[in-house]
Every structure is written in C-alpha cells, then in structure tokens.
CSV table of C-alpha atoms and ligand atoms in Angstrom, one decimal:
chain,number,residue,atom,x,y,z
A,16,UNK,CA,7.2,18.8,23.3
A,17,UNK,CA,6.3,16.5,26.2
A,18,UNK,CA,7.8,13.0,26.0
A,19,UNK,CA,5.6,11.0,23.7
A,20,UNK,CA,4.2,7.5,24.7
A,21,UNK,CA,5.0,6.4,21.2
A,22,UNK,CA,7.4,7.8,18.6
A,23,UNK,CA,6.6,6.7,15.0
A,24,UNK,CA,9.3,6.9,12.4
A,25,UNK,CA,7.9,7.6,8.9
A,26,UNK,CA,4.7,9.3,8.0
A,27,UNK,CA,3.4,7.2,5.1
A,28,UNK,CA,0.1,5.4,5.3
A,29,UNK,CA,1.4,2.9,7.8
A,30,UNK,CA,2.9,5.5,10.1
A,31,UNK,CA,0.0,7.9,10.0
A,32,UNK,CA,-2.8,5.3,10.2
A,33,UNK,CA,-1.1,3.6,13.2
A,34,UNK,CA,-0.5,6.9,14.8
A,35,UNK,CA,-4.2,7.7,14.5
A,36,UNK,CA,-5.2,4.3,15.9
A,37,UNK,CA,-2.9,4.9,18.9
A,38,UNK,CA,-4.1,8.5,19.4
A,39,UNK,CA,-7.7,7.3,19.3
A,40,UNK,CA,-6.9,4.9,22.2
A,41,UNK,CA,-5.5,7.8,24.2
A,42,UNK,CA,-1.8,7.6,23.6
A,43,UNK,CA,0.5,10.7,23.1
A,44,UNK,CA,2.0,10.1,19.7
A,45,UNK,CA,4.8,11.9,17.8
A,46,UNK,CA,5.5,11.1,14.2
A,47,UNK,CA,8.8,12.0,12.5
A,48,UNK,CA,9.3,12.2,8.8
A,49,UNK,CA,12.4,13.2,7.0
A,50,UNK,CA,10.4,14.9,4.3
A,51,UNK,CA,6.8,16.2,4.1
A,52,UNK,CA,4.3,13.5,5.4
A,53,UNK,CA,3.0,11.1,2.9
A,54,UNK,CA,5.4,11.7,0.0
A,55,UNK,CA,6.9,8.1,-0.1
A,56,UNK,CA,5.3,5.1,-1.7
A,57,UNK,CA,2.0,6.0,-0.2
A,58,UNK,CA,1.8,9.0,-2.5
A,59,UNK,CA,3.1,7.2,-5.5
A,60,UNK,CA,1.0,4.1,-5.6
A,61,UNK,CA,-2.1,3.2,-7.6
A,62,UNK,CA,-4.5,2.9,-4.7
A,63,UNK,CA,-6.0,-0.4,-5.8
A,64,UNK,CA,-7.7,-1.8,-2.8
A,65,UNK,CA,-6.8,-5.5,-3.6
A,66,UNK,CA,-3.7,-7.5,-4.3
A,67,UNK,CA,-3.4,-7.7,-8.1
A,68,UNK,CA,-4.1,-11.4,-8.4
A,69,UNK,CA,-5.3,-12.1,-4.9
A,70,UNK,CA,-5.4,-15.8,-5.2
A,71,UNK,CA,-1.7,-16.0,-5.7
A,72,UNK,CA,-0.8,-14.6,-2.3
A,73,UNK,CA,0.0,-16.3,1.1
A,74,UNK,CA,-2.9,-16.5,3.6
A,75,UNK,CA,-1.1,-14.0,5.7
A,76,UNK,CA,-1.6,-11.4,3.1
A,77,UNK,CA,-5.2,-12.4,2.4
A,78,UNK,CA,-6.1,-12.1,6.1
A,79,UNK,CA,-5.0,-8.5,6.2
A,80,UNK,CA,-6.5,-7.7,2.9
A,81,UNK,CA,-10.0,-9.1,3.7
A,82,UNK,CA,-10.2,-7.4,7.0
A,83,UNK,CA,-9.0,-4.1,5.5
A,84,UNK,CA,-11.4,-4.3,2.5
A,85,UNK,CA,-14.3,-4.4,4.9
A,86,UNK,CA,-13.0,-1.4,6.8
A,87,UNK,CA,-12.0,0.8,3.9
A,88,UNK,CA,-15.4,2.5,3.1
A,89,UNK,CA,-15.9,3.6,6.7
A,90,UNK,CA,-12.3,4.6,7.1
A,91,UNK,CA,-12.4,6.7,3.9
A,92,UNK,CA,-15.5,8.5,5.2
A,93,UNK,CA,-13.9,9.1,8.5
A,94,UNK,CA,-10.9,10.6,7.0
A,95,UNK,CA,-12.9,12.8,4.7
A,96,UNK,CA,-15.0,14.2,7.6
A,97,UNK,CA,-12.0,14.7,9.8
A,98,UNK,CA,-9.8,16.4,7.2
A,99,UNK,CA,-12.2,17.9,4.6
A,100,UNK,CA,-10.2,16.0,1.9
A,101,UNK,CA,-12.0,13.2,0.0
A,102,UNK,CA,-9.7,10.2,-0.6
A,103,UNK,CA,-12.1,9.2,-3.4
A,104,UNK,CA,-12.9,5.6,-2.3
A,105,UNK,CA,-14.6,4.2,-5.4
A,106,UNK,CA,-15.9,0.7,-5.9
A,107,UNK,CA,-15.0,0.6,-9.6
A,108,UNK,CA,-14.3,-3.1,-9.9
A,109,UNK,CA,-11.3,-5.0,-11.3
A,110,UNK,CA,-11.3,-6.8,-14.7
A,111,UNK,CA,-8.7,-9.5,-14.8
A,112,UNK,CA,-7.4,-10.4,-18.3
A,113,UNK,CA,-4.9,-12.9,-19.5
A,114,UNK,CA,-5.8,-15.8,-17.2
A,115,UNK,CA,-5.5,-19.3,-18.6
A,116,UNK,CA,-8.4,-21.7,-17.9
A,117,UNK,CA,-6.7,-23.4,-15.0
A,118,UNK,CA,-5.9,-20.2,-13.2
A,119,UNK,CA,-9.4,-18.8,-13.8
A,120,UNK,CA,-10.9,-21.9,-12.3
A,121,UNK,CA,-8.6,-21.6,-9.3
A,122,UNK,CA,-9.3,-17.9,-9.0
A,123,UNK,CA,-13.1,-18.5,-8.9
A,124,UNK,CA,-12.7,-21.1,-6.2
A,125,UNK,CA,-10.5,-18.9,-4.1
A,126,UNK,CA,-13.1,-16.0,-4.5
A,127,UNK,CA,-15.9,-18.3,-3.5
A,128,UNK,CA,-14.0,-19.4,-0.5
A,129,UNK,CA,-13.2,-15.9,0.6
A,130,UNK,CA,-16.7,-14.4,-0.2
A,131,UNK,CA,-15.4,-12.2,-3.0
A,132,UNK,CA,-17.8,-11.8,-6.0
A,133,UNK,CA,-16.2,-13.1,-9.2
A,134,UNK,CA,-18.2,-13.1,-12.4
A,135,UNK,CA,-17.8,-13.6,-16.2
A,136,UNK,CA,-17.1,-10.5,-17.9
A,137,UNK,CA,-19.7,-11.0,-20.6
A,138,UNK,CA,-22.4,-11.2,-18.0
A,139,UNK,CA,-21.8,-7.7,-16.8
A,140,UNK,CA,-21.8,-4.1,-17.8
A,141,UNK,CA,-18.2,-4.3,-18.5
A,142,UNK,CA,-18.3,-3.1,-22.2
A,143,UNK,CA,-19.6,0.2,-21.1
A,144,UNK,CA,-17.1,0.4,-18.2
A,145,UNK,CA,-14.2,-0.6,-20.3
A,146,UNK,CA,-15.0,1.0,-23.6
A,147,UNK,CA,-11.4,1.7,-24.5
A,148,UNK,CA,-10.2,-1.8,-24.3
A,149,UNK,CA,-8.7,-3.5,-27.5
A,150,UNK,CA,-11.5,-6.1,-27.7
A,151,UNK,CA,-10.0,-7.8,-24.7
A,152,UNK,CA,-13.3,-7.7,-22.9
A,153,UNK,CA,-14.4,-10.6,-25.1
A,154,UNK,CA,-11.6,-12.8,-23.9
A,155,UNK,CA,-13.4,-15.8,-22.5
A,156,UNK,CA,-11.2,-16.2,-19.5
A,157,UNK,CA,-11.7,-12.6,-18.3
A,158,UNK,CA,-12.8,-12.4,-14.7
A,159,UNK,CA,-14.7,-9.5,-13.3
A,160,UNK,CA,-14.4,-8.6,-9.6
A,161,UNK,CA,-17.1,-6.0,-9.1
A,162,UNK,CA,-16.4,-5.2,-5.4
A,163,UNK,CA,-12.8,-4.2,-5.7
A,164,UNK,CA,-12.4,-0.5,-4.9
A,165,UNK,CA,-9.7,2.1,-5.1
A,166,UNK,CA,-8.6,5.3,-3.4
A,167,UNK,CA,-6.7,8.2,-4.9
A,168,UNK,CA,-3.3,8.3,-3.3
A,169,UNK,CA,-2.2,11.9,-3.1
A,170,UNK,CA,-5.7,12.8,-1.7
A,171,UNK,CA,-5.6,9.8,0.7
A,172,UNK,CA,-2.3,11.0,2.2
A,173,UNK,CA,-3.5,14.5,2.5
A,174,UNK,CA,-6.7,13.3,4.2
A,175,UNK,CA,-4.6,11.1,6.5
A,176,UNK,CA,-2.3,14.0,7.5
A,177,UNK,CA,-5.2,16.2,8.2
A,178,UNK,CA,-7.1,13.6,10.3
A,179,UNK,CA,-4.0,12.7,12.4
A,180,UNK,CA,-3.3,16.3,13.1
A,181,UNK,CA,-7.0,16.9,14.0
A,182,UNK,CA,-6.8,14.0,16.4
A,183,UNK,CA,-3.9,15.5,18.3
A,184,UNK,CA,-1.0,13.6,16.8
A,185,UNK,CA,2.2,15.6,16.8
A,186,UNK,CA,3.9,15.6,13.4
A,187,UNK,CA,7.5,16.6,12.9
A,188,UNK,CA,8.2,16.9,9.2
A,189,UNK,CA,11.6,17.5,7.8
A,190,UNK,CA,13.1,15.6,10.7
A,191,UNK,CA,15.0,12.5,9.8
A,192,UNK,CA,15.8,9.7,12.2
A,193,UNK,CA,19.4,8.6,11.8
A,194,UNK,CA,19.4,5.5,13.9
A,195,UNK,CA,17.5,3.7,16.6
A,196,UNK,CA,19.1,3.9,20.0
A,197,UNK,CA,19.0,0.7,22.0
A,198,UNK,CA,20.8,0.1,25.4
A,199,UNK,CA,20.5,-2.8,27.7
A,200,UNK,CA,18.0,-4.6,25.5
A,201,UNK,CA,15.6,-1.6,25.5
A,202,UNK,CA,14.9,1.0,22.9
A,203,UNK,CA,15.7,4.5,24.3
A,204,UNK,CA,14.6,6.6,21.3
A,205,UNK,CA,16.2,7.7,18.0
A,206,UNK,CA,19.1,9.9,17.1
A,207,UNK,CA,18.4,12.7,14.7
A,208,UNK,CA,20.6,15.6,13.3
A,209,UNK,CA,18.8,17.9,15.8
A,210,UNK,CA,19.4,15.7,18.8
A,211,UNK,CA,17.9,12.7,20.4
A,212,UNK,CA,14.2,11.9,20.5
A,213,UNK,CA,13.1,9.8,23.4
A,214,UNK,CA,9.8,7.9,24.0
A,215,UNK,CA,8.4,5.0,25.9
A,216,UNK,CA,8.0,3.0,22.7
A,217,UNK,CA,9.3,3.4,19.1
A,218,UNK,CA,7.5,2.2,16.0
A,219,UNK,CA,9.3,1.9,12.7
A,220,UNK,CA,7.2,2.7,9.7
A,221,UNK,CA,9.8,4.1,7.4
A,222,UNK,CA,8.8,2.0,4.4
A,223,UNK,CA,11.6,1.1,2.0
A,224,UNK,CA,14.1,3.0,4.2
A,225,UNK,CA,13.4,1.1,7.3
A,226,UNK,CA,16.4,-1.4,7.4
A,227,UNK,CA,18.8,1.6,7.4
A,228,UNK,CA,17.6,2.7,10.8
A,229,UNK,CA,19.0,-0.4,12.6
A,230,UNK,CA,22.4,0.0,14.1
A,231,UNK,CA,25.0,-2.7,14.0
A,232,UNK,CA,24.2,-5.5,16.4
A,233,UNK,CA,20.4,-5.1,16.1
A,234,UNK,CA,18.8,-7.3,13.6
A,235,UNK,CA,17.0,-5.5,10.8
A,236,UNK,CA,13.8,-6.7,9.1
A,237,UNK,CA,14.4,-8.1,5.5
A,238,UNK,CA,12.8,-5.2,3.8
A,239,UNK,CA,14.2,-4.0,0.4
A,240,UNK,CA,13.2,-1.2,-1.9
A,241,UNK,CA,11.5,-2.2,-5.2
A,242,UNK,CA,10.9,0.8,-7.5
A,243,UNK,CA,7.6,1.2,-9.3
A,244,UNK,CA,7.0,3.8,-12.0
A,245,UNK,CA,3.6,5.1,-13.0
A,246,UNK,CA,2.3,6.9,-16.1
A,247,UNK,CA,-0.9,9.0,-16.4
A,248,UNK,CA,-3.1,10.5,-19.0
A,249,UNK,CA,-5.4,13.6,-18.6
A,250,UNK,CA,-9.2,13.3,-18.6
A,251,UNK,CA,-10.5,12.7,-22.1
A,252,UNK,CA,-7.7,10.5,-23.4
A,253,UNK,CA,-9.9,7.4,-23.2
A,254,UNK,CA,-13.1,6.1,-21.5
A,255,UNK,CA,-12.6,3.7,-18.7
A,256,UNK,CA,-14.6,3.1,-15.5
A,257,UNK,CA,-13.0,0.0,-14.1
A,258,UNK,CA,-9.5,-1.1,-13.2
A,259,UNK,CA,-8.1,-3.5,-15.9
A,260,UNK,CA,-5.2,-5.9,-15.2
A,261,UNK,CA,-3.2,-8.0,-17.6
A,262,UNK,CA,-0.1,-9.7,-16.4
A,263,UNK,CA,1.9,-7.2,-14.4
A,264,UNK,CA,0.4,-4.1,-15.9
A,265,UNK,CA,-2.9,-2.3,-15.1
A,266,UNK,CA,-4.9,0.7,-16.0
A,267,UNK,CA,-6.7,2.6,-13.2
A,268,UNK,CA,-9.4,5.2,-14.0
A,269,UNK,CA,-9.8,8.1,-11.6
A,270,UNK,CA,-13.2,9.6,-11.0
A,271,UNK,CA,-12.3,12.8,-12.9
A,272,UNK,CA,-11.4,10.8,-16.1
A,273,UNK,CA,-7.6,10.5,-15.5
A,274,UNK,CA,-6.1,7.2,-16.4
A,275,UNK,CA,-3.0,5.7,-14.7
A,276,UNK,CA,-0.9,2.9,-16.0
A,277,UNK,CA,1.3,0.9,-13.6
A,278,UNK,CA,3.8,-0.3,-12.9
A,279,UNK,CA,7.4,-1.3,-13.3
A,280,UNK,CA,9.1,-3.6,-10.8
A,281,UNK,CA,12.7,-2.7,-10.5
A,282,UNK,CA,15.7,-3.2,-8.2
A,283,UNK,CA,17.4,0.2,-8.2
A,284,UNK,CA,18.3,0.6,-4.5
A,285,UNK,CA,16.9,3.7,-2.9
A,286,UNK,CA,16.7,5.6,-6.2
A,287,UNK,CA,13.2,6.8,-6.9
A,288,UNK,CA,14.0,8.4,-10.2
A,289,UNK,CA,11.9,7.9,-13.3
A,290,UNK,CA,13.5,6.5,-16.5
A,291,UNK,CA,12.9,6.5,-20.2
A,292,UNK,CA,12.8,2.7,-20.2
A,293,UNK,CA,10.1,2.8,-17.6
A,294,UNK,CA,8.1,5.3,-19.5
A,295,UNK,CA,8.4,3.2,-22.7
A,296,UNK,CA,7.4,0.0,-20.9
A,297,UNK,CA,4.3,1.6,-19.4
A,298,UNK,CA,3.3,3.4,-22.6
A,299,UNK,CA,3.5,0.1,-24.5
A,300,UNK,CA,1.5,-1.7,-22.0
A,301,UNK,CA,-1.2,1.0,-21.9
A,302,UNK,CA,-1.5,1.1,-25.7
A,303,UNK,CA,-1.8,-2.7,-25.9
A,304,UNK,CA,-4.7,-2.6,-23.4
A,305,UNK,CA,-6.3,0.5,-24.7
A,306,UNK,CA,-5.3,1.8,-28.1
A,307,UNK,CA,-6.6,5.3,-27.5
A,308,UNK,CA,-3.9,5.7,-24.9
A,309,UNK,CA,-1.3,5.0,-27.5
A,310,UNK,CA,-2.5,8.0,-29.5
A,311,UNK,CA,-2.7,10.4,-26.6
A,312,UNK,CA,0.1,12.1,-24.7
A,313,UNK,CA,0.6,11.2,-21.0
A,314,UNK,CA,0.9,14.2,-18.8
A,315,UNK,CA,2.6,12.7,-15.7
A,316,UNK,CA,5.3,10.2,-14.9
A,317,UNK,CA,6.5,9.3,-11.4
A,318,UNK,CA,8.1,6.6,-9.3
A,319,UNK,CA,8.0,5.3,-5.7
A,320,UNK,CA,9.9,2.8,-3.6
A,321,UNK,CA,7.8,-0.1,-2.3
A,322,UNK,CA,8.9,-1.6,1.0
A,323,UNK,CA,9.3,-5.3,0.1
A,324,UNK,CA,9.4,-8.0,2.7
A,325,UNK,CA,9.7,-11.6,1.5
A,326,UNK,CA,6.5,-12.8,-0.1
A,327,UNK,CA,4.9,-9.4,0.7
A,328,UNK,CA,4.3,-10.6,4.3
A,329,UNK,CA,4.9,-7.5,6.4
A,330,UNK,CA,6.6,-7.3,9.8
A,331,UNK,CA,4.0,-6.2,12.4
A,332,UNK,CA,4.6,-6.3,16.1
A,333,UNK,CA,7.5,-6.2,18.6
A,334,UNK,CA,11.1,-6.6,17.8
A,335,UNK,CA,12.3,-9.7,19.7
A,336,UNK,CA,15.6,-8.2,20.8
A,337,UNK,CA,14.7,-4.7,21.9
A,338,UNK,CA,12.0,-4.0,24.4
A,339,UNK,CA,9.7,-1.1,23.4
A,340,UNK,CA,10.6,-1.4,19.7
A,341,UNK,CA,7.8,-2.2,17.2
A,342,UNK,CA,7.5,-2.5,13.5
A,343,UNK,CA,4.9,-2.1,10.8
A,344,UNK,CA,6.8,-2.4,7.5
A,345,UNK,CA,7.1,-4.5,4.4
A,346,UNK,CA,3.7,-4.5,2.7
A,347,UNK,CA,5.4,-4.3,-0.7
A,348,UNK,CA,2.9,-4.0,-3.5
A,349,UNK,CA,-0.2,-3.9,-1.1
A,350,UNK,CA,0.5,-1.4,1.5
A,351,UNK,CA,-2.5,0.8,0.8
A,352,UNK,CA,-5.1,-2.1,0.8
A,353,UNK,CA,-3.4,-3.7,3.8
A,354,UNK,CA,-3.1,-0.6,5.9
A,355,UNK,CA,-6.2,-0.6,8.0
A,356,UNK,CA,-5.6,-4.1,9.4
A,357,UNK,CA,-1.8,-3.5,9.6
A,358,UNK,CA,-2.3,-0.3,11.6
A,359,UNK,CA,-4.9,-1.9,13.9
A,360,UNK,CA,-2.8,-4.9,14.6
A,361,UNK,CA,0.3,-2.7,15.2
A,362,UNK,CA,-1.6,-0.6,17.7
A,363,UNK,CA,-3.0,-3.7,19.3
A,364,UNK,CA,0.6,-4.9,19.9
A,365,UNK,CA,1.9,-1.6,21.2
A,366,UNK,CA,-1.1,-1.1,23.6
A,367,UNK,CA,-1.1,-4.7,24.8
A,368,UNK,CA,-4.7,-5.2,23.5
A,369,UNK,CA,-6.2,-8.5,22.4
A,370,UNK,CA,-5.1,-8.7,18.7
A,371,UNK,CA,-7.6,-8.1,16.0
A,372,UNK,CA,-6.0,-10.7,13.8
A,373,UNK,CA,-3.7,-13.6,14.6
A,374,UNK,CA,-0.3,-11.8,14.8
A,375,UNK,CA,1.8,-14.9,14.4
A,376,UNK,CA,2.4,-14.7,10.6
A,377,UNK,CA,3.7,-11.1,10.9
A,378,UNK,CA,6.2,-11.7,13.8
A,379,UNK,CA,9.8,-10.8,13.3
A,380,UNK,CA,10.9,-14.4,13.2
A,381,UNK,CA,7.9,-15.9,11.5
A,382,UNK,CA,8.7,-18.1,8.5
A,383,UNK,CA,8.4,-16.1,5.3
A,384,UNK,CA,8.8,-17.1,1.7
A,385,UNK,CA,12.4,-17.2,0.6
A,386,UNK,CA,11.9,-14.7,-2.2
A,387,UNK,CA,10.4,-11.2,-2.3
A,388,UNK,CA,8.5,-12.0,-5.5
A,389,UNK,CA,7.0,-15.4,-4.5
A,390,UNK,CA,3.7,-14.6,-6.2
B,17,LIG,C1,4.1,2.5,-8.3
B,17,LIG,C2,3.4,2.0,-7.1
B,17,LIG,C3,2.2,1.4,-7.2
B,17,LIG,C4,1.5,0.9,-6.1
B,17,LIG,N1,0.2,0.5,-6.2
B,17,LIG,C5,-0.4,0.0,-5.1
B,17,LIG,C6,-1.8,-0.3,-5.1
B,17,LIG,O1,-2.4,-0.2,-6.2
B,17,LIG,N2,-2.4,-0.8,-4.0
B,17,LIG,C7,-1.7,-1.0,-2.8
B,17,LIG,O2,-2.3,-1.5,-1.8
B,17,LIG,N3,-0.4,-0.6,-2.7
B,17,LIG,C8,0.3,-0.2,-3.8
B,17,LIG,N4,1.6,0.2,-3.7
B,17,LIG,C9,2.3,-0.1,-2.5
B,17,LIG,C10,2.1,0.9,-1.5
B,17,LIG,O3,2.1,2.2,-2.0
B,17,LIG,C11,3.1,0.8,-0.3
B,17,LIG,O4,3.2,-0.6,0.1
B,17,LIG,C12,2.7,1.7,0.9
B,17,LIG,O5,2.5,3.0,0.5
B,17,LIG,C13,3.8,1.6,1.9
B,17,LIG,O6,3.5,2.5,2.9
B,17,LIG,P1,4.5,2.9,4.1
B,17,LIG,O7,3.8,3.9,5.0
B,17,LIG,O8,5.0,1.6,4.7
B,17,LIG,O9,5.7,3.6,3.3
B,17,LIG,P2,6.0,5.0,2.6
B,17,LIG,O10,4.6,5.6,2.1
B,17,LIG,O11,7.1,5.0,1.7
B,17,LIG,O12,6.3,5.9,3.9
B,17,LIG,C14,7.6,5.8,4.6
B,17,LIG,C15,7.8,7.2,5.1
B,17,LIG,O13,9.0,7.1,5.9
B,17,LIG,C16,9.8,8.3,5.8
B,17,LIG,N5,11.1,8.0,6.2
B,17,LIG,C17,12.1,7.2,5.5
B,17,LIG,N6,13.2,7.2,6.2
B,17,LIG,C18,13.0,8.0,7.3
B,17,LIG,C19,13.9,8.4,8.3
B,17,LIG,N7,15.1,8.0,8.4
B,17,LIG,N8,13.4,9.3,9.3
B,17,LIG,C20,12.1,9.8,9.2
B,17,LIG,N9,11.3,9.4,8.2
B,17,LIG,C21,11.7,8.6,7.2
B,17,LIG,C22,9.6,8.6,4.3
B,17,LIG,O14,9.9,10.0,4.0
B,17,LIG,C23,8.2,8.2,4.0
B,17,LIG,O15,7.3,9.3,4.2
B,17,LIG,C24,2.3,0.8,-4.8
B,17,LIG,C25,3.5,1.3,-4.7
B,17,LIG,C26,4.1,1.9,-5.9
B,17,LIG,C27,5.5,2.5,-5.7
C-alpha cells in the first residue's frame, strides 16, 4: 500500500463513517480492524436513533444527537445506494412508559425546546402500533415520540463496509493494532504483529478496546467497556410497530416482524459473552412489557461491549500530547445515533476544516461528568 494520509484503528460505525468522510474530502485512508469490520458494538446494538431518555443527557450529547438525527435519512439512503444493502432506516416512533408526572412534564418541555414532537399516547395510533403491550399504553404518563427512527445494525455495518470500500477506503481486516507509536511528541503510526503501519495521522476508533492502545506515558481516554446483552424473537411472536421503553429495558420491532429486547448494563471487562442471568433478565422484561413474548421462544441472544466515556460524552478531536493523533471514541449507549455528527466533527478536526459543531465539549481535557452512568 502507499502511505495513507490517515490510519484509522477500528472499523465500527465510528471508524468506517469517519473514514468515509475523510475519503470524500480527498484523503487517502486506511482502516485496520483486528477482526472483520463492524462486528463490535456497532453490530450488536439496537439501532435506536435517539438516546433512550434524551432529556436526561448532557447538552454535549444532545448537540451530537440532534445534528445526527437530521442527517440520518439521507445518510441511510446514501449507504444503500453505494453498497446495495438497505440499513432499514425506519421512523417507527418511541413510546416511553414509566415516567412520573414531574419527569413527563420536564420531558415535554425539553422536547419543545429541541423541536422534537412529543405527544400523549392516547391521542395517537399507538394501540395499533403497540398491540402486544400489557395494557401499558393506557398509562396516563406515557409519552409518544413519533419522529424517533431506527436502523438495523447488522445491515447498517454491511452497508457501511460496502460504501467505504466503494469510495476507495483501504480496509485491512484481521489486522490488530498492538500499540500507538509516538516519538518526540508526534504519532508515527501503530505497531502490529505484521510490522509497523505508518501514516501522517492516526485516528483511534477502537471502541471499548481503545484505552489499551495507549503506551505507558501517553494519557489514554477514560473509556471503559460496558457489556450489553440483547434477546430476539422471530417474526410472528408478537405484533409491535413502535419502540417501547420502560426504565432500562426496551422492545424494538424490526420491519420483518422480529422483536428485540435490550439491554443489560454490566461491568465484565472485555468479556463479550452472553450469560444465563442476562437472558433471564431480558426475558422477564420482555414478558412484562408484552405478555405474548413470554409465551414465545426467543431465537437469538448476543452481547456487545459499549465504549463508555464519563457521562456518555465522547472524545472527539486531537490528542493534546501527540501531534497527528486523533480520537473518536466513547459514545457509550448512543454510538449509532451520534455517529454522523461524531464522524463529521472528527473529520473536520483531522482536515483542519471549520468545525460543524462546537468541538469544545468533546476535547480530551474537557470537563466530563464524574461517573459513566450520570444519566
Ligand atoms: C446491546 C447494545 C445495544 C445498543 N443499542 C444502541 C442503540 O439502540 N442506539 C445507539 O445509538 N447505540 C446503541 N448502542 C451503542 C453503540 O452500539 C456503540 O456506542 C457504537 O456501536 C460504538 O461504535 P464504535 O465504532 O465506537 O465501536 P465498535 O463498533 O465496537 O467498533 C470498534 C472496532 O474496533 C476494533 N478493534 C478493537 N481493538 C482493535 C485493535 N487493537 N486493532 C484494530 N481494531 C481493533 C473492533 O474489532 C471493532 O470492530 C448499543 C450497544 C450495545 C452493546
């Protein structure tokens, strides 16, 4: 290969989409992934294109989410055309249950301020959309967000892979980066088992594994793995045409009738195994929301590792101690919805363009909430 302008480490949604942005701007881009592209969190997630209770998040997350939500329909169409794979963007809406009166009022105020439709569930075609619910739809505090959309993760990552290759991005799968190489305050490239890879700039998008790439003496971002398990039922198990959220659990209908239930939130290090306890938690939550799911057998169970920065506020931009080194990591539970804005902003920083959004909240040393789960 020729020497890339930018070497991207990690081919999840953040790596692939930033690579696409850079390539579209004319850069020579090479992406490394230690496995096949797009088999990390980006494959495992639910694809809900909104933070779960968006009003609970810091403004820094909201800014990325709102920009991204406006971009998603065109991006999904672009990826479908470029790759021939439909990521199934679908404005199915989100029904939020379990709010108390105060939170519901605060949520409606937040939605009004941010231009997001929020309606009473009983004013809408929710019963037909959510036929399987256990009478929950009558809950007076239910809030219906009709404009929330979803994508289907495995198809999304296939579409992204196809689109980046079609655009001329070089993709090296099965090639793990072992450590960043930094000398004299400048990144030189990365070390791999097959030798050193050099580039003018290096972008870290290795998700939950990112911190492990930083050698002693180079500050790593505070990104930790948080495991999430999902359970799914085949088409026909129940009738649902909107996402339903109660507390930390949700049901997601896919267009073909599959229903997913997510998700667990577990500290298990870098272990992405499923567990019986996780299965039981999700089966219970699904049956409580939709009794028909309690009577049907799930046909898939998987897990992924979310890259969690404190408060879910990602690191996007240059590393302050190593020239040429950039990051786009830490989106935690919202990496899919936030990806378009994250990738655009990361590309702006790498290319020295005027930033699309104020980059200050995502800077390496920006103040972040003390805890990962601050929301
Ligand atoms: C169960 C679950 C449900 C979720 N639901 C949603 C949701 O509904 N909506 C939403 O917006 N977000 C959701 N998320 C979060 C979202 O999936 C993640 O935030 C997002 O996918 C992170 O993308 P990424 O590209 O940063 O990381 P990843 O997709 O994990 O990609 C990182 C890549 O880096 C590669 N890599 C790691 N180490 C190395 C190395 N040393 N060398 C080379 N390559 C390396 C990995 O193989 C991987 O392909 C969910 C996550 C989970 C687990």
